[in-house]
Amino acid sequence: MAGRSRNLAFSAGLVAALALLFFFDPASSSFYPPCLFRSFLGITCPGCGSLRAFHQLLHGNAGAAWCLNPGVTVIVPLLAIGLALRAAQRQSGRDPMRSPVR
């Protein structure tokens, strides 16, 4: 039962974070944290633009997301597919972490 409540809490937190990112654009909202790497060194880090790219992906703007951070544009859909497949395997009763080789 503890695992189910933990999954529920994680899911609720994820939905809340996605809703926050969907409704508030990181490019124009001031409550998102600035990039410390860029603040101190003055150059962009590999993660710069990731929040803005994720915001664009949530709105269906893959081209704009690609311009902001190509890595996020590729990795986020792959992670979503992987999580959906794992959830489907768990629902079917199969252990997704168990090796099929015996």
mmCIF file of N, CA and C in Angstrom, residues 6-102:
data_model
loop_
_atom_site.group_PDB
_atom_site.id
_atom_site.type_symbol
_atom_site.label_atom_id
_atom_site.label_comp_id
_atom_site.label_asym_id
_atom_site.label_seq_id
_atom_site.Cartn_x
_atom_site.Cartn_y
_atom_site.Cartn_z
ATOM 1 N N ARG A 6 2.918 6.277 -2.646
ATOM 2 C CA ARG A 6 4.102 6.979 -3.144
ATOM 3 C C ARG A 6 3.945 7.283 -4.629
ATOM 4 N N ASN A 7 3.421 6.322 -5.401
ATOM 5 C CA ASN A 7 3.172 6.548 -6.826
ATOM 6 C C ASN A 7 2.147 7.639 -7.043
ATOM 7 N N LEU A 8 1.118 7.652 -6.195
ATOM 8 C CA LEU A 8 0.083 8.679 -6.301
ATOM 9 C C LEU A 8 0.657 10.061 -5.996
ATOM 10 N N ALA A 9 1.496 10.153 -4.964
ATOM 11 C CA ALA A 9 2.114 11.433 -4.613
ATOM 12 C C ALA A 9 3.049 11.902 -5.728
ATOM 13 N N PHE A 10 3.815 10.974 -6.293
ATOM 14 C CA PHE A 10 4.708 11.325 -7.404
ATOM 15 C C PHE A 10 3.910 11.813 -8.600
ATOM 16 N N SER A 11 2.834 11.104 -8.919
ATOM 17 C CA SER A 11 1.994 11.484 -10.064
ATOM 18 C C SER A 11 1.359 12.850 -9.854
ATOM 19 N N ALA A 12 0.876 13.111 -8.649
ATOM 20 C CA ALA A 12 0.268 14.407 -8.347
ATOM 21 C C ALA A 12 1.297 15.533 -8.464
ATOM 22 N N GLY A 13 2.506 15.289 -7.968
ATOM 23 C CA GLY A 13 3.567 16.287 -8.079
ATOM 24 C C GLY A 13 3.964 16.549 -9.517
ATOM 25 N N LEU A 14 4.026 15.486 -10.308
ATOM 26 C CA LEU A 14 4.367 15.622 -11.725
ATOM 27 C C LEU A 14 3.304 16.413 -12.476
ATOM 28 N N VAL A 15 2.038 16.115 -12.202
ATOM 29 C CA VAL A 15 0.945 16.850 -12.856
ATOM 30 C C VAL A 15 0.981 18.323 -12.457
ATOM 31 N N ALA A 16 1.246 18.597 -11.178
ATOM 32 C CA ALA A 16 1.320 19.987 -10.716
ATOM 33 C C ALA A 16 2.480 20.731 -11.386
ATOM 34 N N ALA A 17 3.639 20.071 -11.492
ATOM 35 C CA ALA A 17 4.795 20.708 -12.132
ATOM 36 C C ALA A 17 4.535 20.965 -13.617
ATOM 37 N N LEU A 18 3.906 20.001 -14.294
ATOM 38 C CA LEU A 18 3.593 20.183 -15.717
ATOM 39 C C LEU A 18 2.564 21.292 -15.921
ATOM 40 N N ALA A 19 1.579 21.370 -15.020
ATOM 41 C CA ALA A 19 0.575 22.440 -15.122
ATOM 42 C C ALA A 19 1.234 23.807 -14.921
ATOM 43 N N LEU A 20 2.135 23.903 -13.954
ATOM 44 C CA LEU A 20 2.851 25.154 -13.705
ATOM 45 C C LEU A 20 3.657 25.560 -14.946
ATOM 46 N N LEU A 21 4.345 24.588 -15.527
ATOM 47 C CA LEU A 21 5.149 24.875 -16.709
ATOM 48 C C LEU A 21 4.283 25.170 -17.929
ATOM 49 N N PHE A 22 3.111 24.563 -18.007
ATOM 50 C CA PHE A 22 2.212 24.816 -19.132
ATOM 51 C C PHE A 22 1.644 26.234 -19.085
ATOM 52 N N PHE A 23 1.208 26.658 -17.903
ATOM 53 C CA PHE A 23 0.512 27.947 -17.791
ATOM 54 C C PHE A 23 1.432 29.147 -17.602
ATOM 55 N N PHE A 24 2.654 28.927 -17.144
ATOM 56 C CA PHE A 24 3.578 30.038 -16.909
ATOM 57 C C PHE A 24 4.832 29.850 -17.755
ATOM 58 N N ASP A 25 5.014 30.730 -18.718
ATOM 59 C CA ASP A 25 6.143 30.663 -19.648
ATOM 60 C C ASP A 25 7.436 31.053 -18.931
ATOM 61 N N PRO A 26 8.443 30.167 -18.931
ATOM 62 C CA PRO A 26 9.715 30.503 -18.284
ATOM 63 C C PRO A 26 10.415 31.710 -18.907
ATOM 64 N N ALA A 27 10.112 32.028 -20.158
ATOM 65 C CA ALA A 27 10.742 33.167 -20.816
ATOM 66 C C ALA A 27 10.219 34.492 -20.276
ATOM 67 N N SER A 28 9.002 34.495 -19.716
ATOM 68 C CA SER A 28 8.424 35.761 -19.258
ATOM 69 C C SER A 28 8.033 35.766 -17.788
ATOM 70 N N SER A 29 8.098 34.639 -17.105
ATOM 71 C CA SER A 29 7.755 34.585 -15.676
ATOM 72 C C SER A 29 9.022 34.717 -14.849
ATOM 73 N N SER A 30 8.951 35.525 -13.806
ATOM 74 C CA SER A 30 10.156 35.820 -13.024
ATOM 75 C C SER A 30 10.405 34.842 -11.879
ATOM 76 N N PHE A 31 9.490 33.917 -11.583
ATOM 77 C CA PHE A 31 9.713 33.051 -10.425
ATOM 78 C C PHE A 31 10.516 31.790 -10.741
ATOM 79 N N TYR A 32 10.858 31.568 -12.010
ATOM 80 C CA TYR A 32 11.739 30.454 -12.344
ATOM 81 C C TYR A 32 13.171 30.848 -12.004
ATOM 82 N N PRO A 33 13.974 29.911 -11.496
ATOM 83 C CA PRO A 33 15.348 30.274 -11.118
ATOM 84 C C PRO A 33 16.218 30.537 -12.339
ATOM 85 N N PRO A 34 17.151 31.476 -12.223
ATOM 86 C CA PRO A 34 18.074 31.726 -13.344
ATOM 87 C C PRO A 34 19.128 30.615 -13.395
ATOM 88 N N CYS A 35 19.759 30.473 -14.526
ATOM 89 C CA CYS A 35 20.838 29.505 -14.690
ATOM 90 C C CYS A 35 22.075 30.024 -13.953
ATOM 91 N N LEU A 36 22.515 29.295 -12.924
ATOM 92 C CA LEU A 36 23.684 29.727 -12.147
ATOM 93 C C LEU A 36 24.959 29.665 -12.980
ATOM 94 N N PHE A 37 25.057 28.683 -13.847
ATOM 95 C CA PHE A 37 26.219 28.540 -14.712
ATOM 96 C C PHE A 37 26.382 29.784 -15.584
ATOM 97 N N ARG A 38 25.266 30.220 -16.167
ATOM 98 C CA ARG A 38 25.313 31.402 -17.028
ATOM 99 C C ARG A 38 25.513 32.676 -16.207
ATOM 100 N N SER A 39 24.922 32.728 -15.006
ATOM 101 C CA SER A 39 25.080 33.909 -14.150
ATOM 102 C C SER A 39 26.530 34.133 -13.746
ATOM 103 N N PHE A 40 27.227 33.032 -13.428
ATOM 104 C CA PHE A 40 28.607 33.165 -12.959
ATOM 105 C C PHE A 40 29.629 33.226 -14.086
ATOM 106 N N LEU A 41 29.432 32.437 -15.133
ATOM 107 C CA LEU A 41 30.443 32.344 -16.180
ATOM 108 C C LEU A 41 30.106 33.138 -17.442
ATOM 109 N N GLY A 42 28.824 33.499 -17.602
ATOM 110 C CA GLY A 42 28.435 34.299 -18.752
ATOM 111 C C GLY A 42 28.245 33.519 -20.042
ATOM 112 N N ILE A 43 28.326 32.201 -19.973
ATOM 113 C CA ILE A 43 28.097 31.378 -21.169
ATOM 114 C C ILE A 43 26.963 30.397 -20.878
ATOM 115 N N THR A 44 26.320 29.938 -21.925
ATOM 116 C CA THR A 44 25.198 29.029 -21.721
ATOM 117 C C THR A 44 25.692 27.616 -21.434
ATOM 118 N N CYS A 45 24.954 26.920 -20.582
ATOM 119 C CA CYS A 45 25.273 25.536 -20.255
ATOM 120 C C CYS A 45 24.418 24.619 -21.131
ATOM 121 N N PRO A 46 24.694 23.314 -21.139
ATOM 122 C CA PRO A 46 23.887 22.404 -21.953
ATOM 123 C C PRO A 46 22.405 22.380 -21.557
ATOM 124 N N GLY A 47 22.094 22.741 -20.323
ATOM 125 C CA GLY A 47 20.702 22.744 -19.870
ATOM 126 C C GLY A 47 19.971 24.050 -20.130
ATOM 127 N N CYS A 48 20.693 25.082 -20.547
ATOM 128 C CA CYS A 48 20.046 26.369 -20.809
ATOM 129 C C CYS A 48 18.978 26.211 -21.891
ATOM 130 N N GLY A 49 17.831 26.743 -21.619
ATOM 131 C CA GLY A 49 16.733 26.657 -22.568
ATOM 132 C C GLY A 49 15.854 25.436 -22.376
ATOM 133 N N SER A 50 16.221 24.563 -21.437
ATOM 134 C CA SER A 50 15.452 23.328 -21.278
ATOM 135 C C SER A 50 14.045 23.589 -20.745
ATOM 136 N N LEU A 51 13.889 24.489 -19.782
ATOM 137 C CA LEU A 51 12.540 24.806 -19.293
ATOM 138 C C LEU A 51 11.707 25.458 -20.392
ATOM 139 N N ARG A 52 12.323 26.374 -21.126
ATOM 140 C CA ARG A 52 11.601 27.030 -22.207
ATOM 141 C C ARG A 52 11.256 26.034 -23.324
ATOM 142 N N ALA A 53 12.178 25.101 -23.601
ATOM 143 C CA ALA A 53 11.913 24.075 -24.618
ATOM 144 C C ALA A 53 10.794 23.143 -24.161
ATOM 145 N N PHE A 54 10.810 22.752 -22.891
ATOM 146 C CA PHE A 54 9.763 21.878 -22.367
ATOM 147 C C PHE A 54 8.417 22.585 -22.415
ATOM 148 N N HIS A 55 8.392 23.878 -22.105
ATOM 149 C CA HIS A 55 7.162 24.679 -22.195
ATOM 150 C C HIS A 55 6.635 24.654 -23.633
ATOM 151 N N GLN A 56 7.527 24.825 -24.590
ATOM 152 C CA GLN A 56 7.115 24.804 -25.996
ATOM 153 C C GLN A 56 6.600 23.422 -26.405
ATOM 154 N N LEU A 57 7.237 22.358 -25.917
ATOM 155 C CA LEU A 57 6.759 21.002 -26.217
ATOM 156 C C LEU A 57 5.365 20.780 -25.652
ATOM 157 N N LEU A 58 5.114 21.277 -24.452
ATOM 158 C CA LEU A 58 3.786 21.134 -23.851
ATOM 159 C C LEU A 58 2.717 21.837 -24.683
ATOM 160 N N HIS A 59 3.109 22.871 -25.401
ATOM 161 C CA HIS A 59 2.174 23.596 -26.255
ATOM 162 C C HIS A 59 2.180 23.088 -27.692
ATOM 163 N N GLY A 60 2.959 22.041 -27.970
ATOM 164 C CA GLY A 60 2.975 21.435 -29.300
ATOM 165 C C GLY A 60 3.876 22.120 -30.307
ATOM 166 N N ASN A 61 4.759 22.984 -29.843
ATOM 167 C CA ASN A 61 5.660 23.722 -30.733
ATOM 168 C C ASN A 61 7.035 23.044 -30.767
ATOM 169 N N ALA A 62 7.133 21.938 -31.501
ATOM 170 C CA ALA A 62 8.384 21.172 -31.545
ATOM 171 C C ALA A 62 9.516 21.962 -32.199
ATOM 172 N N GLY A 63 9.207 22.754 -33.208
ATOM 173 C CA GLY A 63 10.239 23.551 -33.876
ATOM 174 C C GLY A 63 10.853 24.589 -32.952
ATOM 175 N N ALA A 64 10.017 25.277 -32.196
ATOM 176 C CA ALA A 64 10.525 26.270 -31.240
ATOM 177 C C ALA A 64 11.317 25.583 -30.133
ATOM 178 N N ALA A 65 10.853 24.423 -29.696
ATOM 179 C CA ALA A 65 11.568 23.674 -28.668
ATOM 180 C C ALA A 65 12.937 23.243 -29.178
ATOM 181 N N TRP A 66 13.005 22.816 -30.433
ATOM 182 C CA TRP A 66 14.274 22.400 -31.030
ATOM 183 C C TRP A 66 15.269 23.556 -31.053
ATOM 184 N N CYS A 67 14.799 24.745 -31.362
ATOM 185 C CA CYS A 67 15.687 25.921 -31.398
ATOM 186 C C CYS A 67 16.214 26.278 -30.012
ATOM 187 N N LEU A 68 15.415 26.031 -28.986
ATOM 188 C CA LEU A 68 15.817 26.372 -27.625
ATOM 189 C C LEU A 68 16.764 25.338 -27.022
ATOM 190 N N ASN A 69 16.481 24.050 -27.221
ATOM 191 C CA ASN A 69 17.329 22.989 -26.684
ATOM 192 C C ASN A 69 17.006 21.684 -27.412
ATOM 193 N N PRO A 70 17.796 21.311 -28.409
ATOM 194 C CA PRO A 70 17.507 20.094 -29.177
ATOM 195 C C PRO A 70 17.508 18.827 -28.332
ATOM 196 N N GLY A 71 18.342 18.771 -27.308
ATOM 197 C CA GLY A 71 18.405 17.577 -26.462
ATOM 198 C C GLY A 71 17.096 17.284 -25.765
ATOM 199 N N VAL A 72 16.463 18.305 -25.231
ATOM 200 C CA VAL A 72 15.178 18.138 -24.560
ATOM 201 C C VAL A 72 14.124 17.683 -25.550
ATOM 202 N N THR A 73 14.176 18.226 -26.749
ATOM 203 C CA THR A 73 13.191 17.885 -27.776
ATOM 204 C C THR A 73 13.258 16.405 -28.141
ATOM 205 N N VAL A 74 14.436 15.812 -28.064
ATOM 206 C CA VAL A 74 14.596 14.394 -28.380
ATOM 207 C C VAL A 74 14.342 13.514 -27.157
ATOM 208 N N ILE A 75 14.897 13.881 -26.016
ATOM 209 C CA ILE A 75 14.865 13.024 -24.830
ATOM 210 C C ILE A 75 13.489 12.959 -24.172
ATOM 211 N N VAL A 76 12.788 14.072 -24.061
ATOM 212 C CA VAL A 76 11.498 14.089 -23.356
ATOM 213 C C VAL A 76 10.473 13.138 -23.981
ATOM 214 N N PRO A 77 10.270 13.149 -25.300
ATOM 215 C CA PRO A 77 9.315 12.180 -25.852
ATOM 216 C C PRO A 77 9.743 10.725 -25.638
ATOM 217 N N LEU A 78 11.054 10.454 -25.719
ATOM 218 C CA LEU A 78 11.536 9.097 -25.478
ATOM 219 C C LEU A 78 11.291 8.659 -24.034
ATOM 220 N N LEU A 79 11.530 9.562 -23.100
ATOM 221 C CA LEU A 79 11.248 9.253 -21.695
ATOM 222 C C LEU A 79 9.761 9.022 -21.458
ATOM 223 N N ALA A 80 8.925 9.817 -22.074
ATOM 224 C CA ALA A 80 7.477 9.657 -21.911
ATOM 225 C C ALA A 80 7.017 8.308 -22.453
ATOM 226 N N ILE A 81 7.557 7.904 -23.598
ATOM 227 C CA ILE A 81 7.200 6.599 -24.161
ATOM 228 C C ILE A 81 7.682 5.475 -23.247
ATOM 229 N N GLY A 82 8.895 5.593 -22.747
ATOM 230 C CA GLY A 82 9.431 4.582 -21.849
ATOM 231 C C GLY A 82 8.627 4.450 -20.573
ATOM 232 N N LEU A 83 8.241 5.586 -19.981
ATOM 233 C CA LEU A 83 7.426 5.547 -18.761
ATOM 234 C C LEU A 83 6.049 4.964 -19.027
ATOM 235 N N ALA A 84 5.473 5.290 -20.166
ATOM 236 C CA ALA A 84 4.156 4.736 -20.504
ATOM 237 C C ALA A 84 4.236 3.223 -20.704
ATOM 238 N N LEU A 85 5.287 2.750 -21.353
ATOM 239 C CA LEU A 85 5.457 1.305 -21.538
ATOM 240 C C LEU A 85 5.673 0.594 -20.209
ATOM 241 N N ARG A 86 6.461 1.192 -19.342
ATOM 242 C CA ARG A 86 6.694 0.591 -18.026
ATOM 243 C C ARG A 86 5.411 0.541 -17.215
ATOM 244 N N ALA A 87 4.624 1.607 -17.256
ATOM 245 C CA ALA A 87 3.351 1.617 -16.538
ATOM 246 C C ALA A 87 2.403 0.555 -17.090
ATOM 247 N N ALA A 88 2.384 0.390 -18.410
ATOM 248 C CA ALA A 88 1.527 -0.628 -19.019
ATOM 249 C C ALA A 88 1.967 -2.028 -18.605
ATOM 250 N N GLN A 89 3.274 -2.259 -18.530
ATOM 251 C CA GLN A 89 3.771 -3.556 -18.092
ATOM 252 C C GLN A 89 3.394 -3.827 -16.642
ATOM 253 N N ARG A 90 3.499 -2.816 -15.801
ATOM 254 C CA ARG A 90 3.123 -3.000 -14.393
ATOM 255 C C ARG A 90 1.642 -3.290 -14.249
ATOM 256 N N GLN A 91 0.821 -2.605 -15.039
ATOM 257 C CA GLN A 91 -0.621 -2.829 -14.984
ATOM 258 C C GLN A 91 -0.976 -4.240 -15.440
ATOM 259 N N SER A 92 -0.211 -4.785 -16.366
ATOM 260 C CA SER A 92 -0.495 -6.124 -16.872
ATOM 261 C C SER A 92 0.019 -7.211 -15.942
ATOM 262 N N GLY A 93 0.744 -6.836 -14.899
ATOM 263 C CA GLY A 93 1.237 -7.802 -13.933
ATOM 264 C C GLY A 93 2.645 -8.289 -14.213
ATOM 265 N N ARG A 94 3.232 -7.869 -15.305
ATOM 266 C CA ARG A 94 4.608 -8.258 -15.619
ATOM 267 C C ARG A 94 5.568 -7.302 -14.927
ATOM 268 N N ASP A 95 6.663 -7.842 -14.434
ATOM 269 C CA ASP A 95 7.676 -7.024 -13.777
ATOM 270 C C ASP A 95 8.597 -6.444 -14.845
ATOM 271 N N PRO A 96 8.564 -5.124 -15.079
ATOM 272 C CA PRO A 96 9.374 -4.536 -16.156
ATOM 273 C C PRO A 96 10.870 -4.567 -15.868
ATOM 274 N N MET A 97 11.268 -4.752 -14.615
ATOM 275 C CA MET A 97 12.679 -4.728 -14.279
ATOM 276 C C MET A 97 13.282 -6.147 -14.270
ATOM 277 N N ARG A 98 12.488 -7.161 -14.450
ATOM 278 C CA ARG A 98 12.971 -8.538 -14.442
ATOM 279 C C ARG A 98 13.438 -8.925 -15.834
ATOM 280 N N SER A 99 14.574 -9.537 -15.901
ATOM 281 C CA SER A 99 15.133 -9.941 -17.192
ATOM 282 C C SER A 99 14.327 -11.099 -17.768
ATOM 283 N N PRO A 100 14.030 -11.057 -19.074
ATOM 284 C CA PRO A 100 13.293 -12.161 -19.683
ATOM 285 C C PRO A 100 14.154 -13.415 -19.860
ATOM 286 N N VAL A 101 15.466 -13.265 -19.759
ATOM 287 C CA VAL A 101 16.396 -14.396 -19.907
ATOM 288 C C VAL A 101 16.475 -15.134 -18.585
ATOM 289 N N ARG A 102 16.383 -16.446 -18.637
ATOM 290 C CA ARG A 102 16.455 -17.215 -17.386
ATOM 291 C C ARG A 102 17.691 -18.044 -17.332
#
